[in-house]
XYZ file of C-alpha atoms in Angstrom:
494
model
C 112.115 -13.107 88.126
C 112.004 -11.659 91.852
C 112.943 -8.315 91.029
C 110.537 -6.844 89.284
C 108.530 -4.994 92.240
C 108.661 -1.508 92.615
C 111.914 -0.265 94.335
C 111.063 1.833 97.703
C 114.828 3.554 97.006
C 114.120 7.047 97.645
C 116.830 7.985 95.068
C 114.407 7.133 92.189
C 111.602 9.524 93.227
C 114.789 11.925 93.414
C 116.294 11.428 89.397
C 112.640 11.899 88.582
C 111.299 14.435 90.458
C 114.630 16.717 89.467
C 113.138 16.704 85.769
C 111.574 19.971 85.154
C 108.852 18.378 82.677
C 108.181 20.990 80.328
C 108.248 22.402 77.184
C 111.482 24.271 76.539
C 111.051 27.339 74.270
C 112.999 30.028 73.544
C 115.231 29.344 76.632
C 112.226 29.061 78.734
C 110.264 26.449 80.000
C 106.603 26.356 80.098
C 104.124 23.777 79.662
C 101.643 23.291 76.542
C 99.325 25.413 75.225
C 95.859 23.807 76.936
C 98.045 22.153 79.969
C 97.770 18.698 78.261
C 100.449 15.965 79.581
C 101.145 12.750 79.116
C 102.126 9.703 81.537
C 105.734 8.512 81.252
C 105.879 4.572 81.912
C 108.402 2.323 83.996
C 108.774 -0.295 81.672
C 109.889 -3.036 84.383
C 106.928 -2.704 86.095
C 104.282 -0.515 83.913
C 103.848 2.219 86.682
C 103.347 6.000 85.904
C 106.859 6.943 86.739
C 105.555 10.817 85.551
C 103.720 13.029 83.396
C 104.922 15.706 81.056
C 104.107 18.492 78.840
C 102.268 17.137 75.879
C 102.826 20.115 73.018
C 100.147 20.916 70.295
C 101.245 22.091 66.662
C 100.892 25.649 68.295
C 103.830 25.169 70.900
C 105.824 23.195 68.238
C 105.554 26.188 65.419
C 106.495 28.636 68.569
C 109.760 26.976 68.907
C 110.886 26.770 65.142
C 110.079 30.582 65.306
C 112.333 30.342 68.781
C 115.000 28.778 66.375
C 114.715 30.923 63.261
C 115.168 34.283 65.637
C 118.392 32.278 67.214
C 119.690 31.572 63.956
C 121.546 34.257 62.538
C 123.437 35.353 65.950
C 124.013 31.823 66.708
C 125.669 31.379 62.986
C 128.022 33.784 63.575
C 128.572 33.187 67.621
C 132.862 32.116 68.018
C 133.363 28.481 66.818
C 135.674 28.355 70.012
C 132.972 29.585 72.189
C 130.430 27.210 70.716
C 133.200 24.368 71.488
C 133.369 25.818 75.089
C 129.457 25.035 75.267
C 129.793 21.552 74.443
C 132.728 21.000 76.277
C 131.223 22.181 79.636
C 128.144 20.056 79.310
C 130.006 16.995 78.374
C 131.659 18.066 82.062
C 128.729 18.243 83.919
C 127.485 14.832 81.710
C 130.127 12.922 83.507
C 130.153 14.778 87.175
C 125.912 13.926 86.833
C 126.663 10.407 85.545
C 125.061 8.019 88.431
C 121.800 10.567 88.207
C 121.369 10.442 84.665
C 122.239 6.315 84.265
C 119.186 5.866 86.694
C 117.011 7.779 85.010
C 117.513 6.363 81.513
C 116.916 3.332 83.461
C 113.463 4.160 84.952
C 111.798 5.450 81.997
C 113.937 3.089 79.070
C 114.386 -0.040 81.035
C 117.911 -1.038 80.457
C 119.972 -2.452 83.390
C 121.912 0.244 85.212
C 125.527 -1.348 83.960
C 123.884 -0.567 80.277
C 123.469 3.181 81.058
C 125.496 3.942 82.849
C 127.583 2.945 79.307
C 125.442 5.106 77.316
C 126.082 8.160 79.610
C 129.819 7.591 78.932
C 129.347 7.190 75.260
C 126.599 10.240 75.049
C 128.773 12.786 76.743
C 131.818 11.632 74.002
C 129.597 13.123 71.311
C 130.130 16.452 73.191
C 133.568 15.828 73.361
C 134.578 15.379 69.875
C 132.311 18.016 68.465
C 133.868 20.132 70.782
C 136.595 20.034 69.245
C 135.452 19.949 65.525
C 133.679 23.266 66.049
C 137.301 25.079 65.350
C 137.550 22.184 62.450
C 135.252 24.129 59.925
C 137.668 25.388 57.038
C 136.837 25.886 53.294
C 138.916 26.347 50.574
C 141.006 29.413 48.080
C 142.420 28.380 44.732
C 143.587 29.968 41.667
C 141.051 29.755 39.126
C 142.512 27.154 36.183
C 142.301 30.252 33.346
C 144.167 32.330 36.273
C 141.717 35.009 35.804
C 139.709 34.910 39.230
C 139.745 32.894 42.240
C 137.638 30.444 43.801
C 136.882 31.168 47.306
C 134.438 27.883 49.409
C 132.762 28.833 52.642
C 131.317 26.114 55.003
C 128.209 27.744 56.383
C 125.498 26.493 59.054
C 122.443 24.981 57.350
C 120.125 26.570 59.264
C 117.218 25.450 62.034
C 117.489 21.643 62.242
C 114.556 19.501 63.757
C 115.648 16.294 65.391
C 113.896 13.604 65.838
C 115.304 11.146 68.372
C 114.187 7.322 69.541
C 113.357 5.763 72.613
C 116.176 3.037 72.971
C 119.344 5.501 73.484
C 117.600 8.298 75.120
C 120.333 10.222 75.580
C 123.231 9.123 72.808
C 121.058 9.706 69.386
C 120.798 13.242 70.940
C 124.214 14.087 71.885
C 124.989 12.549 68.521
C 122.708 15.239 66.376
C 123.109 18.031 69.053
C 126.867 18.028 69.318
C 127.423 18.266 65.155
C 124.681 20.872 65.402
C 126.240 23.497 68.038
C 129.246 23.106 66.614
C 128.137 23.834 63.243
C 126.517 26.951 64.010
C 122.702 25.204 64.024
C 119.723 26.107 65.938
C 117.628 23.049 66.744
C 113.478 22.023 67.561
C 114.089 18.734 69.174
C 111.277 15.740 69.807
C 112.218 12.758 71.773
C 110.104 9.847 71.653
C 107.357 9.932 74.044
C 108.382 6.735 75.767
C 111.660 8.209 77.028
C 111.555 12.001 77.195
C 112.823 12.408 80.660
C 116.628 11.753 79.849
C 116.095 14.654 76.745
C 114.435 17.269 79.202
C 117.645 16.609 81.753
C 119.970 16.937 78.556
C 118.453 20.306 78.326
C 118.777 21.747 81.083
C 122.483 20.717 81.383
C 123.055 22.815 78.217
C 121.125 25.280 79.311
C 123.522 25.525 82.215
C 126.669 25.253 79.958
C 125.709 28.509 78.061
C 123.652 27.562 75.613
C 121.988 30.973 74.193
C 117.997 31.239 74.361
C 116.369 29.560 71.247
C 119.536 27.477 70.109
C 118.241 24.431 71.227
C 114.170 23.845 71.912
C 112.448 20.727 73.309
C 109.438 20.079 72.533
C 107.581 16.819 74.087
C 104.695 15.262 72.647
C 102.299 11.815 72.600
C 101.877 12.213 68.824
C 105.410 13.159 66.669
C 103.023 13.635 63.294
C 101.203 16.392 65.405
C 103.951 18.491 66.120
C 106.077 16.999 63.385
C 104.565 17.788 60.117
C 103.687 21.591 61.052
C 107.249 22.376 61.387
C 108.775 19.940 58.160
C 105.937 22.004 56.200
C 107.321 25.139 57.035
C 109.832 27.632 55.203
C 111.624 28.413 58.020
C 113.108 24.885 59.186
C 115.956 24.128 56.910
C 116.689 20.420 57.941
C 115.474 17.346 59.252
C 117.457 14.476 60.845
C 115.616 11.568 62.202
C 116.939 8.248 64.104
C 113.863 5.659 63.828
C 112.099 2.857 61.776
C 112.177 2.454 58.365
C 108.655 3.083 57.675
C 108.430 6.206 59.503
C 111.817 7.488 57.882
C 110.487 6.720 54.747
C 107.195 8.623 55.977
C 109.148 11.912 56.795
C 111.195 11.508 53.650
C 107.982 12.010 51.403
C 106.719 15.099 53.657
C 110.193 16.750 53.788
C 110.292 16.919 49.894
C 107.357 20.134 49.697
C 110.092 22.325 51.393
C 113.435 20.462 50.177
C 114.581 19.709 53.347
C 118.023 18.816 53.878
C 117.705 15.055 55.449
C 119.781 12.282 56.925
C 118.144 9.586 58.344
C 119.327 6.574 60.509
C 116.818 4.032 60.279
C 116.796 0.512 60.389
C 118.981 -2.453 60.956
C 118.344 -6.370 60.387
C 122.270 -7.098 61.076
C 123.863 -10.285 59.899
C 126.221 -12.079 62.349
C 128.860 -14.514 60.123
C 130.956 -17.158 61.753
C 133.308 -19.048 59.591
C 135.137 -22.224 60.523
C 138.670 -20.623 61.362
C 137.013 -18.311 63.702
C 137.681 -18.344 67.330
C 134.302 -19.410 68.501
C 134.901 -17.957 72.337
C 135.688 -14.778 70.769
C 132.936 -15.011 68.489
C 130.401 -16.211 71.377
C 131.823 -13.170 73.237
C 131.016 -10.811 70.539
C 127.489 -12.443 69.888
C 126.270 -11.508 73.591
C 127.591 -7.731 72.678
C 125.886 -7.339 69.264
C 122.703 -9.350 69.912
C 122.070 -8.747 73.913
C 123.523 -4.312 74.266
C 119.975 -3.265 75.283
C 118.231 -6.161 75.564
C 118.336 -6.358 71.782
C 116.341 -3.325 71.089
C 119.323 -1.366 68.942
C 119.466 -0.919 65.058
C 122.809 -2.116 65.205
C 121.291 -5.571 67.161
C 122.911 -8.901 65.189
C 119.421 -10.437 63.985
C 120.790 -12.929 62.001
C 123.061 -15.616 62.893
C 124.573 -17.638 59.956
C 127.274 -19.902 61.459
C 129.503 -22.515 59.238
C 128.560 -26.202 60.100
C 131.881 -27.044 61.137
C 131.568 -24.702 64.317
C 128.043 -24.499 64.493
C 127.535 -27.253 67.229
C 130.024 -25.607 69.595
C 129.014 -22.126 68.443
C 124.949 -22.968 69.105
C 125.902 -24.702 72.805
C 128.408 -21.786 74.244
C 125.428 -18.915 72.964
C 122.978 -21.308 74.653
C 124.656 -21.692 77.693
C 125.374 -18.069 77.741
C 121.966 -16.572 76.864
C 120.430 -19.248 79.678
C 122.485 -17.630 82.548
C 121.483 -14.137 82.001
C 119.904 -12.320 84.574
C 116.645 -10.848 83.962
C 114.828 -8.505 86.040
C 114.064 -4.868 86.779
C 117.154 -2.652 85.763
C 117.916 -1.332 88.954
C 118.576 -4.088 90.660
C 121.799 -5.678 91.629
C 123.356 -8.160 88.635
C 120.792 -7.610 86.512
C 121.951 -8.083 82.708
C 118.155 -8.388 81.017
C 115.308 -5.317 81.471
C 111.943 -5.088 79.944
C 111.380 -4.604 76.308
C 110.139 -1.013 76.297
C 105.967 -1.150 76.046
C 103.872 -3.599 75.413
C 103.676 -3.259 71.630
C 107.357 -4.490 71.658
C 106.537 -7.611 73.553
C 103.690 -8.239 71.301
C 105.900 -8.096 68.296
C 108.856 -10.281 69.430
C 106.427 -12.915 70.557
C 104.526 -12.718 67.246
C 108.122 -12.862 65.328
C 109.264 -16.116 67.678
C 105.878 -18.273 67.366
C 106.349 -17.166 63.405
C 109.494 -19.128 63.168
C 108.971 -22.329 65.385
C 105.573 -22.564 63.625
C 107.938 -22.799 60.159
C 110.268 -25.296 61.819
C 112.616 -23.603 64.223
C 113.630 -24.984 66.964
C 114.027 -23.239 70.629
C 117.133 -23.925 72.294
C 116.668 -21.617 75.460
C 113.783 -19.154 76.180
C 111.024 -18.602 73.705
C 108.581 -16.913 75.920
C 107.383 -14.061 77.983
C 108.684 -13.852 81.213
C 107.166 -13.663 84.559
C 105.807 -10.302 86.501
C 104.013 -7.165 85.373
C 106.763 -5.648 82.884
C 107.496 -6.187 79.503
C 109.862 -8.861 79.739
C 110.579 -11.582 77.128
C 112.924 -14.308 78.149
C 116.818 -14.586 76.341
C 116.312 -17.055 73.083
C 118.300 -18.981 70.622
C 116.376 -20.833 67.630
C 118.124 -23.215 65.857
C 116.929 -23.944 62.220
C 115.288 -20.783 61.841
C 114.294 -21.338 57.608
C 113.920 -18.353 55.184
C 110.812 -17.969 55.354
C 110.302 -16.401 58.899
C 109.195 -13.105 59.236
C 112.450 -12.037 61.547
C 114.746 -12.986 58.914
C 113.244 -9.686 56.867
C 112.020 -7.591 60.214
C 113.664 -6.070 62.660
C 113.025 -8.161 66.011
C 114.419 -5.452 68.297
C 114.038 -7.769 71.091
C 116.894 -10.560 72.736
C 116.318 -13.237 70.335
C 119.434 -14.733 68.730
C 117.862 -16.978 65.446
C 120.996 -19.400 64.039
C 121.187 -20.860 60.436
C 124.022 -22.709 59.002
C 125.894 -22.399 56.113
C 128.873 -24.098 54.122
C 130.274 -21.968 51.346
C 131.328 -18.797 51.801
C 129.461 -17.044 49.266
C 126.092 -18.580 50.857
C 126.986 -16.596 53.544
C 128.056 -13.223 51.531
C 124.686 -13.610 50.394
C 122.440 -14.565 52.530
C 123.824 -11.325 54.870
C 122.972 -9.350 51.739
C 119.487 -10.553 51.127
C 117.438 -7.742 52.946
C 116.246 -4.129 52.264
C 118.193 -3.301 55.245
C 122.334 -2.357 55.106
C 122.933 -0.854 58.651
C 125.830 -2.879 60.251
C 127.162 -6.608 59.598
C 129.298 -9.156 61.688
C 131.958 -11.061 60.911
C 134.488 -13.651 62.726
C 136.924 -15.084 60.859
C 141.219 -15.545 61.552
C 141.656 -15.231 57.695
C 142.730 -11.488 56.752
C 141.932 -12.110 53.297
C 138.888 -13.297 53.606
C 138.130 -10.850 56.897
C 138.778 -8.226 53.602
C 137.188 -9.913 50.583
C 134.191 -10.250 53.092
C 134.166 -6.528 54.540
C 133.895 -4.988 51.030
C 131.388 -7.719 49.843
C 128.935 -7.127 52.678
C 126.545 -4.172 51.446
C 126.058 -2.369 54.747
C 127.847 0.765 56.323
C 129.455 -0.595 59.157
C 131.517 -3.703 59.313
C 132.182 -4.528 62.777
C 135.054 -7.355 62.101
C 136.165 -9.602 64.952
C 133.904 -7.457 67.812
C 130.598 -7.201 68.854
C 130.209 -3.186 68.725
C 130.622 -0.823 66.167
C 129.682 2.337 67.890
C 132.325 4.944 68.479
C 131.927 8.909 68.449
C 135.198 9.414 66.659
C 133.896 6.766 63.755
C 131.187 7.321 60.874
C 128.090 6.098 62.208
C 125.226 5.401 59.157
C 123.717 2.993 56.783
C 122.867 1.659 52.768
C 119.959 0.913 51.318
C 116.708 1.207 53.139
C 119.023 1.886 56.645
C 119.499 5.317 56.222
C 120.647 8.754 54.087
C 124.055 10.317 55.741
C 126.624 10.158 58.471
C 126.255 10.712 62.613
C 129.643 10.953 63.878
C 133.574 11.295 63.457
C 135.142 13.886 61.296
C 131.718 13.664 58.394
C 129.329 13.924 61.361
C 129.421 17.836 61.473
C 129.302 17.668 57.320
C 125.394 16.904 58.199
C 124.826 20.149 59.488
C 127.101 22.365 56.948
C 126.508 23.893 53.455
C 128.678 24.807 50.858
C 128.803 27.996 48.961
C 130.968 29.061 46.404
C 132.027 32.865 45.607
C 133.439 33.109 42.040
C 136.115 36.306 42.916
C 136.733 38.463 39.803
C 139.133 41.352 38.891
C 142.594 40.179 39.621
């Protein structure tokens, strides 16, 4: 890998140096209490790309007060007018696109051609919320004795706090902000401290749109727990949506319960990948790259699992192989790039740990299976063949590009062997047969079925998990029901 020096293009020093990298509080930025930062990393190459405002419990309680004060004018500010907000920064989204694609890049890792995809999908969020913001209705009905009437309001559940991660930057944001402004929501929000930069731009472009002072506050931070748990423990936040691991979801779960928070979580994925023998391998090869390779692997919706019928697997294992071996890998900026760094060095550690797990139990490496060359945190594209049930990444998450194949012959192996994890995010299937494409979609116990493609992930569609992947809905016409409550008023006297 050649290209994983430090670029000299001026235009990177630009993206960055554009980022005002503070705390944003009650419409105003400022840094932390105590002037602490923090460095923000270039993945491809482990440089200091930055520093920025590192916020103490102090700065984080200041803008959940910043939120409560907002909440009651913002409730009842015009649904059209909140539209108009979103609307106008999903414009200046796409008119800032190039600017904002490199700077997910420098500070996530992903090649250019991968954010520059996320910027698209991000500002859609905006879009559709938009749009849903005049959507809110309720309900009027007769009461059944025909004595009173039964009026249902949809009201705003109050000061949210958002916790986003570090792989979509800018997406998981759009996709709890958007719901949120349209709902009538005030919001704290802490984006992970590996990628904060794309969150502070986000921001200010809403900031520019309209947004009033204290509807949306951004606070940055090293430590989420530090700034996190002040704010779930107090009265005045209302709800809590987090998009994250398991463990930590599981984590904020148990601390939300002293208040009652409202919660929906998107956590975890360990995705199954099913390829019967009436599928059209290309197609299916085609849709493996998408599902296992969209961010170098590191997505909750990443296919983990491979389980491919032995009358395809040969030609199935050789066209992945083949595939996987050709990518590009390298620094994200640079020109046909297709492979970036993991994100930090923990994330290397743990993909390495998960691949020497399962050739040390028997797998077999087809292509890749190591780090790769230079300074960043790069791990070469890999297919195991083999791969028994006893590895470690057939239960973990391997959030890294590793594509781990095991065969199968009857179809209810494969039903449930997809089903055999804690996990119920998003499955795979390719198969020509549309009863079996059915029979298979309502047998598979996850959220999402993506059926014949490679990506599931659309703004207008439910976005969300079972089991130990998640509580609630990002997304489509349910998204906004996240950030609503109901209220009935039992009307007497007529």
């Amino acid at each position: 890998m050649s290209v994983n020096d430090q670029s000299s293009d001026p235009r990177e020093s630009t993206v960055v140096g554009n980022v005002t990298k503070q705390l944003l509080v009650d419409g105003k930025w400022r840094p932390a209490t105590g002037g602490g930062t923090f460095p923000v990393e270039d993945p491809s190459t482990t440089a200091t790309l930055c520093s920025v405002a590192d916020a103490t419990s102090e700065d984080a309680l200041e803008a959940l007060a910043a939120a409560d004060r907002a909440q009651p004018s913002w409730a009842a500010h015009p649904p059209r007018e909140r539209g108009e907000i979103l609307r106008r920064a999903f414009e200046t989204i796409t008119s800032r696109h190039e600017d904002l694609a490199l700077l997910m890049t420098l500070e996530m890792g992903k090649p250019l051609a991968e954010s520059r995809a996320e910027i698209t999908y991000a500002a859609e969020f905006f879009r559709w919320f938009a749009e849903e913001a005049v959507r809110i209705d309720g309900d009027y009905t007769v009461a059944p004795n025909g004595k009173g009437r039964v009026l249902v309001l949809r009201q705003p559940v109050g000061p949210a706090l958002m916790v986003t991660p570090w792989n979509f930057p800018m997406a998981m944001g759009t996709r709890k902000i958007g719901p949120a402004v349209a709902a009538g929501c005030t919001m704290v929000m802490k984006p992970a401290h590996q990628t904060p930069l794309t969150m502070l731009a986000l921001g200010e472009i809403l900031t520019e749109a309209g947004l009033p002072d204290g509807v949306l506050n951004i606070v940055t931070a090293r430590s989420a727990g530090s700034v996190m748990r002040p704010m779930i423990e107090d009265d005045r936040a209302r709800k809590l949506t987090f998009t994250g691991s398991t463990p930590v979801g599981r984590k904020l779960i148990e601390q939300s319960a002293g208040q009652v928070l409202n919660v929906s979580m998107e956590l975890g994925g360990n995705a199954p990948f099913l390829v019967f023998d009436d599928a059209d391998v290309d197609a299916a090869v085609d849709g493996a790259m998408l599902a296992k390779m969209r961010n170098v692997g590191e997505a909750c919706t990443a296919a983990n699992r491979f389980y491919v019928h032995d009358g395809v697997a040969e030609e199935f294992t050789r066209k992945l192989t083949e595939r996987m071996e050709a990518l590009r890998v390298g620094r994200g900026v640079g020109d046909g790039v297709e492979v970036g760094p993991l994100i930090d060095a923990n994330q290397l550690d743990k993909v390495v740990e998960l691949v020497d797990d399962a050739v040390a139990k028997g797998a077999r490496v087809e292509t890749g299976g190591s780090r790769g060359d230079g300074q960043g945190h790069y791990y070469l594209p890999t297919v195991l063949t083999g791969v028994p049930s006893s590895a470690r990444m057939n239960r973990e998450e391997i959030f890294g590009p590793v594509a781990p194949i095991t065969t199968f012959t009857e179809e209810h192996e494969a039903t449930a062997a997809a089903n055999n994890t804690e996990f119920g995010l998003v499955s795979y299937v390719y198969t020509r047969d549309v009863q079996r494409a059915l029979r298979i979609s309502e047998n598979l116990q996850a959220g999402m079925v993506g059926l014949n493609q490679g990506v599931v992930s659309n703004a207008s569609a439910p976005f969300g998990g079972v089991k130990h992947s998640g509580i609630g809905r990002e997304g489509g016409k349910v998204g906004i029901d996240e950030y609503l409550e109901t209220k009935y008023v039992a009307v007497g006297g007529l």
